[in-house]
PDB file of C-alpha atoms in Angstrom:
ATOM      1  CA  MET V   1      -8.222  -8.838 -26.195  1.00  0.00           C
ATOM      2  CA  PHE V   2      -6.139 -11.052 -24.212  1.00  0.00           C
ATOM      3  CA  LYS V   3      -4.395 -14.197 -25.368  1.00  0.00           C
ATOM      4  CA  ARG V   4      -3.545 -16.822 -22.497  1.00  0.00           C
ATOM      5  CA  GLU V   5      -0.061 -17.547 -23.995  1.00  0.00           C
ATOM      6  CA  GLU V   6       0.889 -13.793 -23.779  1.00  0.00           C
ATOM      7  CA  VAL V   7      -0.221 -13.371 -20.293  1.00  0.00           C
ATOM      8  CA  LEU V   8       1.293 -16.469 -19.130  1.00  0.00           C
ATOM      9  CA  LYS V   9       4.790 -15.375 -20.433  1.00  0.00           C
ATOM     10  CA  ILE V  10       4.395 -12.043 -18.553  1.00  0.00           C
ATOM     11  CA  LEU V  11       3.298 -14.000 -15.324  1.00  0.00           C
ATOM     12  CA  HIS V  12       6.318 -16.572 -15.918  1.00  0.00           C
ATOM     13  CA  GLN V  13       8.796 -13.513 -15.980  1.00  0.00           C
ATOM     14  CA  ALA V  14       7.451 -11.843 -12.871  1.00  0.00           C
ATOM     15  CA  HIS V  15       7.632 -15.333 -10.838  1.00  0.00           C
ATOM     16  CA  GLN V  16      11.005 -15.668 -11.912  1.00  0.00           C
ATOM     17  CA  ILE V  17      11.864 -11.854 -10.349  1.00  0.00           C
ATOM     18  CA  ASP V  18       9.547 -12.994  -7.277  1.00  0.00           C
ATOM     19  CA  LYS V  19      10.500 -16.806  -6.602  1.00  0.00           C
ATOM     20  CA  ASN V  20       9.143 -16.546  -3.307  1.00  0.00           C
ATOM     21  CA  CYS V  21       6.307 -14.705  -4.012  1.00  0.00           C
ATOM     22  CA  GLU V  22       7.132 -12.145  -1.603  1.00  0.00           C
ATOM     23  CA  MET V  23       5.334  -8.926  -3.324  1.00  0.00           C
ATOM     24  CA  PHE V  24       1.893  -7.985  -1.661  1.00  0.00           C
ATOM     25  CA  GLY V  25      -0.657 -10.490  -2.542  1.00  0.00           C
ATOM     26  CA  SER V  26       1.179 -12.826  -4.610  1.00  0.00           C
ATOM     27  CA  SER V  27       1.474 -15.563  -2.237  1.00  0.00           C
ATOM     28  CA  ARG V  28      -2.360 -16.189  -2.584  1.00  0.00           C
ATOM     29  CA  HIS V  29      -2.276 -16.334  -6.533  1.00  0.00           C
ATOM     30  CA  ARG V  30       1.394 -17.271  -7.129  1.00  0.00           C
ATOM     31  CA  TYR V  31       1.484 -16.042 -10.454  1.00  0.00           C
ATOM     32  CA  VAL V  32      -0.949 -19.214 -11.608  1.00  0.00           C
ATOM     33  CA  LEU V  33      -3.685 -18.115 -14.039  1.00  0.00           C
ATOM     34  CA  ASN V  34      -6.685 -20.623 -13.658  1.00  0.00           C
ATOM     35  CA  PRO V  35      -7.776 -22.360 -16.922  1.00  0.00           C
ATOM     36  CA  PRO V  36     -10.439 -21.165 -18.651  1.00  0.00           C
ATOM     37  CA  ILE V  37     -14.150 -22.041 -18.173  1.00  0.00           C
ATOM     38  CA  ARG V  38     -16.721 -23.143 -20.598  1.00  0.00           C
ATOM     39  CA  LYS V  39     -18.870 -20.346 -22.193  1.00  0.00           C
ATOM     40  CA  SER V  40     -22.203 -22.375 -21.771  1.00  0.00           C
ATOM     41  CA  PHE V  41     -21.446 -22.540 -17.886  1.00  0.00           C
ATOM     42  CA  VAL V  42     -21.146 -18.875 -17.914  1.00  0.00           C
ATOM     43  CA  GLN V  43     -24.223 -18.527 -20.210  1.00  0.00           C
ATOM     44  CA  GLY V  44     -26.264 -20.633 -18.135  1.00  0.00           C
ATOM     45  CA  VAL V  45     -25.412 -18.398 -15.111  1.00  0.00           C
ATOM     46  CA  GLU V  46     -26.407 -15.397 -16.672  1.00  0.00           C
ATOM     47  CA  GLN V  47     -29.488 -16.674 -18.105  1.00  0.00           C
ATOM     48  CA  LYS V  48     -30.609 -18.012 -14.555  1.00  0.00           C
ATOM     49  CA  TYR V  49     -30.043 -14.746 -12.643  1.00  0.00           C
ATOM     50  CA  GLY V  50     -30.737 -12.472 -15.226  1.00  0.00           C
ATOM     51  CA  PHE V  51     -27.787 -10.482 -16.115  1.00  0.00           C
ATOM     52  CA  LYS V  52     -24.814 -10.508 -18.425  1.00  0.00           C
ATOM     53  CA  LEU V  53     -20.985 -10.138 -18.208  1.00  0.00           C
ATOM     54  CA  PRO V  54     -19.297  -7.086 -20.014  1.00  0.00           C
ATOM     55  CA  GLU V  55     -17.767  -8.866 -23.106  1.00  0.00           C
ATOM     56  CA  ASP V  56     -14.300  -8.214 -22.106  1.00  0.00           C
ATOM     57  CA  TYR V  57     -14.438  -9.965 -18.607  1.00  0.00           C
ATOM     58  CA  PHE V  58     -16.630 -12.580 -20.571  1.00  0.00           C
ATOM     59  CA  GLN V  59     -13.697 -13.138 -23.081  1.00  0.00           C
ATOM     60  CA  PHE V  60     -11.139 -13.026 -20.376  1.00  0.00           C
ATOM     61  CA  ILE V  61     -12.445 -16.243 -18.075  1.00  0.00           C
ATOM     62  CA  THR V  62     -13.926 -17.906 -20.877  1.00  0.00           C
ATOM     63  CA  GLU V  63     -10.582 -17.702 -23.399  1.00  0.00           C
ATOM     64  CA  VAL V  64      -7.663 -16.686 -20.994  1.00  0.00           C
ATOM     65  CA  GLY V  65      -8.116 -17.631 -17.445  1.00  0.00           C
ATOM     66  CA  ASP V  66     -10.646 -18.034 -14.859  1.00  0.00           C
ATOM     67  CA  GLY V  67      -9.223 -15.932 -12.355  1.00  0.00           C
ATOM     68  CA  GLY V  68      -6.005 -16.525 -10.173  1.00  0.00           C
ATOM     69  CA  ALA V  69      -3.030 -14.354 -10.946  1.00  0.00           C
ATOM     70  CA  GLY V  70      -4.157 -10.858 -10.849  1.00  0.00           C
ATOM     71  CA  ILE V  71      -3.983  -7.474  -9.109  1.00  0.00           C
ATOM     72  CA  ASP V  72      -3.000  -7.600  -5.282  1.00  0.00           C
ATOM     73  CA  TYR V  73      -4.519 -11.132  -4.162  1.00  0.00           C
ATOM     74  CA  GLY V  74      -5.728 -12.147  -7.397  1.00  0.00           C
ATOM     75  CA  ILE V  75      -8.918 -12.501  -9.506  1.00  0.00           C
ATOM     76  CA  TYR V  76     -11.592 -14.445  -7.992  1.00  0.00           C
ATOM     77  CA  PRO V  77     -12.500 -17.247  -9.921  1.00  0.00           C
ATOM     78  CA  PHE V  78     -16.041 -17.215 -11.603  1.00  0.00           C
ATOM     79  CA  THR V  79     -16.813 -20.993 -11.258  1.00  0.00           C
ATOM     80  CA  GLU V  80     -17.146 -19.755  -7.232  1.00  0.00           C
ATOM     81  CA  PHE V  81     -19.906 -17.858  -7.880  1.00  0.00           C
ATOM     82  CA  LEU V  82     -22.554 -20.609  -7.484  1.00  0.00           C
ATOM     83  CA  MET V  83     -20.355 -21.985  -4.355  1.00  0.00           C
ATOM     84  CA  LYS V  84     -22.653 -22.808  -1.129  1.00  0.00           C
ATOM     85  CA  GLY V  85     -22.227 -20.774   2.100  1.00  0.00           C
ATOM     86  CA  GLU V  86     -21.225 -22.681   4.929  1.00  0.00           C
ATOM     87  CA  SER V  87     -24.455 -21.977   6.593  1.00  0.00           C
ATOM     88  CA  PRO V  88     -28.091 -21.970   5.690  1.00  0.00           C
ATOM     89  CA  GLY V  89     -27.855 -17.804   6.726  1.00  0.00           C
ATOM     90  CA  ILE V  90     -24.663 -17.135   4.648  1.00  0.00           C
ATOM     91  CA  GLU V  91     -25.964 -19.125   1.766  1.00  0.00           C
ATOM     92  CA  LYS V  92     -29.358 -16.835   1.790  1.00  0.00           C
ATOM     93  CA  PHE V  93     -27.454 -13.993   1.705  1.00  0.00           C
ATOM     94  CA  ARG V  94     -24.994 -15.168  -1.025  1.00  0.00           C
ATOM     95  CA  GLU V  95     -28.640 -16.168  -3.215  1.00  0.00           C
ATOM     96  CA  ALA V  96     -29.741 -12.553  -2.580  1.00  0.00           C
ATOM     97  CA  TYR V  97     -26.101 -11.288  -3.769  1.00  0.00           C
ATOM     98  CA  ARG V  98     -26.175 -13.354  -6.886  1.00  0.00           C
ATOM     99  CA  ARG V  99     -30.086 -12.114  -7.504  1.00  0.00           C
ATOM    100  CA  SER V 100     -29.004  -8.476  -7.192  1.00  0.00           C
ATOM    101  CA  LEU V 101     -26.860  -8.317  -9.752  1.00  0.00           C
ATOM    102  CA  SER V 102     -29.615  -8.057 -12.336  1.00  0.00           C
ATOM    103  CA  ASN V 103     -30.389  -4.685 -10.352  1.00  0.00           C
ATOM    104  CA  PRO V 104     -28.725  -1.629 -12.007  1.00  0.00           C
ATOM    105  CA  PHE V 105     -26.023  -0.456  -9.927  1.00  0.00           C
ATOM    106  CA  THR V 106     -26.768   3.355  -9.202  1.00  0.00           C
ATOM    107  CA  PRO V 107     -24.526   5.007  -6.890  1.00  0.00           C
ATOM    108  CA  ARG V 108     -24.637   8.863  -6.438  1.00  0.00           C
ATOM    109  CA  GLN V 109     -21.973  11.372  -6.482  1.00  0.00           C
ATOM    110  CA  MET V 110     -19.761  11.574  -3.242  1.00  0.00           C
ATOM    111  CA  LYS V 111     -19.989  15.217  -1.570  1.00  0.00           C
ATOM    112  CA  LEU V 112     -17.022  16.945  -0.146  1.00  0.00           C
ATOM    113  CA  GLU V 113     -18.462  16.899   3.345  1.00  0.00           C
ATOM    114  CA  GLU V 114     -19.443  13.179   3.213  1.00  0.00           C
ATOM    115  CA  VAL V 115     -15.654  12.233   2.867  1.00  0.00           C
ATOM    116  CA  GLU V 116     -14.470  11.556   5.717  1.00  0.00           C
ATOM    117  CA  GLU V 117     -17.436   9.203   6.814  1.00  0.00           C
ATOM    118  CA  TYR V 118     -15.500   6.971   4.179  1.00  0.00           C
ATOM    119  CA  ALA V 119     -12.232   5.440   3.735  1.00  0.00           C
ATOM    120  CA  ILE V 120     -12.435   5.216   0.102  1.00  0.00           C
ATOM    121  CA  VAL V 121     -10.659   8.416  -0.301  1.00  0.00           C
ATOM    122  CA  THR V 122      -9.147  11.674   1.743  1.00  0.00           C
ATOM    123  CA  LYS V 123     -10.469  15.006   1.446  1.00  0.00           C
ATOM    124  CA  GLU V 124      -6.662  15.520  -0.601  1.00  0.00           C
ATOM    125  CA  PHE V 125      -7.320  13.339  -2.897  1.00  0.00           C
ATOM    126  CA  TYR V 126     -11.346  13.702  -3.659  1.00  0.00           C
ATOM    127  CA  GLN V 127     -10.667  17.624  -4.238  1.00  0.00           C
ATOM    128  CA  LYS V 128      -8.217  16.734  -7.198  1.00  0.00           C
ATOM    129  CA  ASN V 129     -10.869  14.018  -8.683  1.00  0.00           C
ATOM    130  CA  PRO V 130     -14.274  14.511  -6.940  1.00  0.00           C
ATOM    131  CA  GLU V 131     -16.100  12.850 -10.050  1.00  0.00           C
ATOM    132  CA  LYS V 132     -14.048   9.549  -9.639  1.00  0.00           C
ATOM    133  CA  TYR V 133     -15.984   9.245  -6.095  1.00  0.00           C
ATOM    134  CA  PHE V 134     -19.346   7.774  -5.348  1.00  0.00           C
ATOM    135  CA  ILE V 135     -21.708   6.520  -2.671  1.00  0.00           C
ATOM    136  CA  TYR V 136     -24.258   3.410  -2.705  1.00  0.00           C
ATOM    137  CA  GLU V 137     -26.195   3.611   0.277  1.00  0.00           C
ATOM    138  CA  LYS V 138     -25.761   0.626   2.194  1.00  0.00           C
ATOM    139  CA  PHE V 139     -28.434  -0.725   5.148  1.00  0.00           C
ATOM    140  CA  ASP V 140     -28.291  -0.552   8.765  1.00  0.00           C
ATOM    141  CA  ASP V 141     -26.228  -3.461  10.082  1.00  0.00           C
ATOM    142  CA  GLU V 142     -28.213  -2.673  13.751  1.00  0.00           C
ATOM    143  CA  ASP V 143     -31.305  -3.293  11.879  1.00  0.00           C
ATOM    144  CA  SER V 144     -30.332  -6.807  10.247  1.00  0.00           C
ATOM    145  CA  CYS V 145     -29.289  -8.636  13.387  1.00  0.00           C
ATOM    146  CA  ASP V 146     -31.390 -10.532  16.131  1.00  0.00           C
ATOM    147  CA  GLU V 147     -31.610 -10.120  19.574  1.00  0.00           C
ATOM    148  CA  ASN V 148     -28.052 -11.689  19.971  1.00  0.00           C
ATOM    149  CA  GLY V 149     -26.290  -9.570  17.611  1.00  0.00           C
ATOM    150  CA  PHE V 150     -26.267 -12.191  14.767  1.00  0.00           C
ATOM    151  CA  PHE V 151     -26.652 -10.807  11.593  1.00  0.00           C
ATOM    152  CA  ILE V 152     -29.881 -11.929   9.602  1.00  0.00           C
ATOM    153  CA  PRO V 153     -29.289 -12.294   5.942  1.00  0.00           C
ATOM    154  CA  ASP V 154     -32.339 -11.090   4.018  1.00  0.00           C
ATOM    155  CA  LYS V 155     -33.120 -10.845   0.174  1.00  0.00           C
ATOM    156  CA  ASP V 156     -34.152  -6.751   0.650  1.00  0.00           C
ATOM    157  CA  LEU V 157     -30.677  -6.284   2.569  1.00  0.00           C
ATOM    158  CA  CYS V 158     -28.321  -7.056  -0.465  1.00  0.00           C
ATOM    159  CA  ASP V 159     -26.588  -3.675  -1.247  1.00  0.00           C
ATOM    160  CA  THR V 160     -24.292  -4.641  -4.117  1.00  0.00           C
ATOM    161  CA  ASP V 161     -27.066  -4.273  -6.765  1.00  0.00           C
ATOM    162  CA  GLY V 162     -25.499  -4.489 -10.329  1.00  0.00           C
ATOM    163  CA  PHE V 163     -22.049  -4.657  -8.766  1.00  0.00           C
ATOM    164  CA  PHE V 164     -19.993  -8.098  -9.229  1.00  0.00           C
ATOM    165  CA  VAL V 165     -16.960  -8.198  -6.889  1.00  0.00           C
ATOM    166  CA  LEU V 166     -13.752  -9.456  -8.868  1.00  0.00           C
ATOM    167  CA  GLY V 167     -11.512  -9.435  -6.116  1.00  0.00           C
ATOM    168  CA  THR V 168     -10.086  -8.071  -2.876  1.00  0.00           C
ATOM    169  CA  HIS V 169      -6.999  -5.760  -1.923  1.00  0.00           C
ATOM    170  CA  GLY V 170      -7.001  -6.778   1.421  1.00  0.00           C
ATOM    171  CA  CYS V 171      -8.469  -5.657   4.588  1.00  0.00           C
ATOM    172  CA  GLN V 172     -12.171  -5.633   3.299  1.00  0.00           C
ATOM    173  CA  TRP V 173     -10.924  -3.392   0.343  1.00  0.00           C
ATOM    174  CA  ASP V 174     -12.593  -4.804  -2.661  1.00  0.00           C
ATOM    175  CA  PHE V 175     -12.787  -4.183  -6.297  1.00  0.00           C
ATOM    176  CA  GLY V 176     -15.573  -5.107  -8.998  1.00  0.00           C
ATOM    177  CA  ILE V 177     -17.088  -4.859 -12.206  1.00  0.00           C
ATOM    178  CA  VAL V 178     -20.530  -3.105 -12.554  1.00  0.00           C
ATOM    179  CA  ILE V 179     -22.451  -5.338 -14.775  1.00  0.00           C
ATOM    180  CA  THR V 180     -26.112  -3.805 -14.721  1.00  0.00           C
ATOM    181  CA  GLY V 181     -26.892  -0.130 -15.380  1.00  0.00           C
ATOM    182  CA  GLU V 182     -25.547   2.874 -17.264  1.00  0.00           C
ATOM    183  CA  MET V 183     -21.945   2.420 -15.601  1.00  0.00           C
ATOM    184  CA  ARG V 184     -21.792  -1.340 -16.980  1.00  0.00           C
ATOM    185  CA  GLY V 185     -18.371  -2.443 -17.638  1.00  0.00           C
ATOM    186  CA  LYS V 186     -16.372   0.431 -15.558  1.00  0.00           C
ATOM    187  CA  ILE V 187     -14.146  -0.775 -12.667  1.00  0.00           C
ATOM    188  CA  PHE V 188     -14.522   0.422  -9.086  1.00  0.00           C
ATOM    189  CA  ASP V 189     -12.713  -0.164  -5.922  1.00  0.00           C
ATOM    190  CA  THR V 190     -14.373   0.027  -2.437  1.00  0.00           C
ATOM    191  CA  ASP V 191     -14.311   0.329   1.192  1.00  0.00           C
ATOM    192  CA  ASN V 192     -17.135  -2.049   1.807  1.00  0.00           C
ATOM    193  CA  GLU V 193     -18.860   1.009   4.039  1.00  0.00           C
ATOM    194  CA  GLY V 194     -20.414   2.178   0.673  1.00  0.00           C
ATOM    195  CA  GLY V 195     -17.746   4.441  -0.732  1.00  0.00           C
ATOM    196  CA  TYR V 196     -16.671   3.383  -4.265  1.00  0.00           C
ATOM    197  CA  GLY V 197     -13.790   5.051  -6.073  1.00  0.00           C
ATOM    198  CA  PHE V 198     -13.530   4.748 -10.320  1.00  0.00           C
ATOM    199  CA  ALA V 199     -10.821   2.489 -11.112  1.00  0.00           C
ATOM    200  CA  ALA V 200     -10.956   1.612 -14.815  1.00  0.00           C
ATOM    201  CA  HIS V 201     -13.103   2.155 -17.695  1.00  0.00           C
ATOM    202  CA  ASN V 202     -13.189  -1.473 -18.099  1.00  0.00           C
ATOM    203  CA  PHE V 203     -11.628  -4.842 -16.887  1.00  0.00           C
ATOM    204  CA  SER V 204      -9.393  -4.816 -19.976  1.00  0.00           C
ATOM    205  CA  GLU V 205      -7.599  -1.505 -19.098  1.00  0.00           C
ATOM    206  CA  PHE V 206      -7.664  -2.482 -15.418  1.00  0.00           C
ATOM    207  CA  TYR V 207      -5.975  -5.674 -15.908  1.00  0.00           C
ATOM    208  CA  GLN V 208      -3.451  -4.647 -18.779  1.00  0.00           C
ATOM    209  CA  GLU V 209      -2.397  -1.920 -16.401  1.00  0.00           C
ATOM    210  CA  TRP V 210      -1.286  -4.766 -14.023  1.00  0.00           C
ATOM    211  CA  LEU V 211       0.334  -6.589 -16.492  1.00  0.00           C
ATOM    212  CA  ASN V 212       2.414  -3.489 -17.819  1.00  0.00           C
ATOM    213  CA  TRP V 213       3.587  -3.051 -14.080  1.00  0.00           C
ATOM    214  CA  LEU V 214       4.705  -6.558 -13.969  1.00  0.00           C
ATOM    215  CA  SER V 215       6.369  -6.474 -17.540  1.00  0.00           C
ATOM    216  CA  ASP V 216       8.508  -3.865 -16.575  1.00  0.00           C
ATOM    217  CA  LYS V 217      11.419  -5.627 -15.033  1.00  0.00           C
ATOM    218  CA  GLU V 218      13.154  -2.996 -13.582  1.00  0.00           C
ATOM    219  CA  GLN V 219      10.107  -1.070 -11.766  1.00  0.00           C
ATOM    220  CA  PHE V 220       8.941  -4.356 -10.714  1.00  0.00           C
ATOM    221  CA  GLN V 221      12.180  -5.265  -9.018  1.00  0.00           C
ATOM    222  CA  LYS V 222      12.445  -1.950  -7.497  1.00  0.00           C
ATOM    223  CA  ASP V 223       8.710  -2.093  -5.895  1.00  0.00           C
ATOM    224  CA  LEU V 224       9.480  -5.776  -4.749  1.00  0.00           C
ATOM    225  CA  GLU V 225      12.630  -5.047  -2.906  1.00  0.00           C
ATOM    226  CA  LYS V 226      10.452  -1.574  -1.549  1.00  0.00           C
ATOM    227  CA  TRP V 227       8.049  -4.101  -0.268  1.00  0.00           C
ATOM    228  CA  LYS V 228      10.150  -6.455   1.425  1.00  0.00           C
ATOM    229  CA  LYS V 229      11.684  -3.816   3.273  1.00  0.00           C
ATOM    230  CA  ILE V 230       8.378  -2.748   4.529  1.00  0.00           C
ATOM    231  CA  LEU V 231       7.710  -6.531   5.418  1.00  0.00           C
ATOM    232  CA  LYS V 232      11.285  -6.255   7.231  1.00  0.00           C
ATOM    233  CA  ARG V 233      10.098  -3.383   9.380  1.00  0.00           C
ATOM    234  CA  GLU V 234       6.977  -4.814  10.261  1.00  0.00           C
ATOM    235  CA  ILE V 235       8.581  -8.090  11.420  1.00  0.00           C
TER     236      ILE V 235
END
């Protein structure tokens, strides 16, 4: 179980090392953890949409922090869950996503011959741990567009049943937590093409691993210097 003051201490230490927030993704969250949110708010959302968040994630957002500092670009605030879409069409899709979370997440095991169709893993890594990779069938984008090529949101097109997106690694690589189904509580990375790679057994494990990396001053400093060199080469 995380304690806010302990997490804040680790984040402060990391920010002292990376004062200009140059580590990948840190410019977004700047090592700032949002305040916790009311349990009653979360419970109200759960009741409205018919799902229940895994206990460790629920504890984190209600007692430690509602997103902010986290892996790569950080953790999305749960309070954004009810944020309205920029247009009626997008809002319709967002509402379909919200309602899909009560359905079980039921991916199937990825097969070796399917690896090249997805960006989540290479054949080399797949063959080392094939049990970590899954496919959740997605709809055909062409079937969901009008004659002008514009996307038409529909409640039946939502392909994220039971999978709650927690944040992004960037470039359409996201990570999230299963909240409904046999895999409830597990964390997966996704390439947003239907490929899913197991990342952690639960939110606590996932977030603690990141905190452990930050806590290792020597390693964090080395990784920061490596990233700075990469940035200089790209410039």
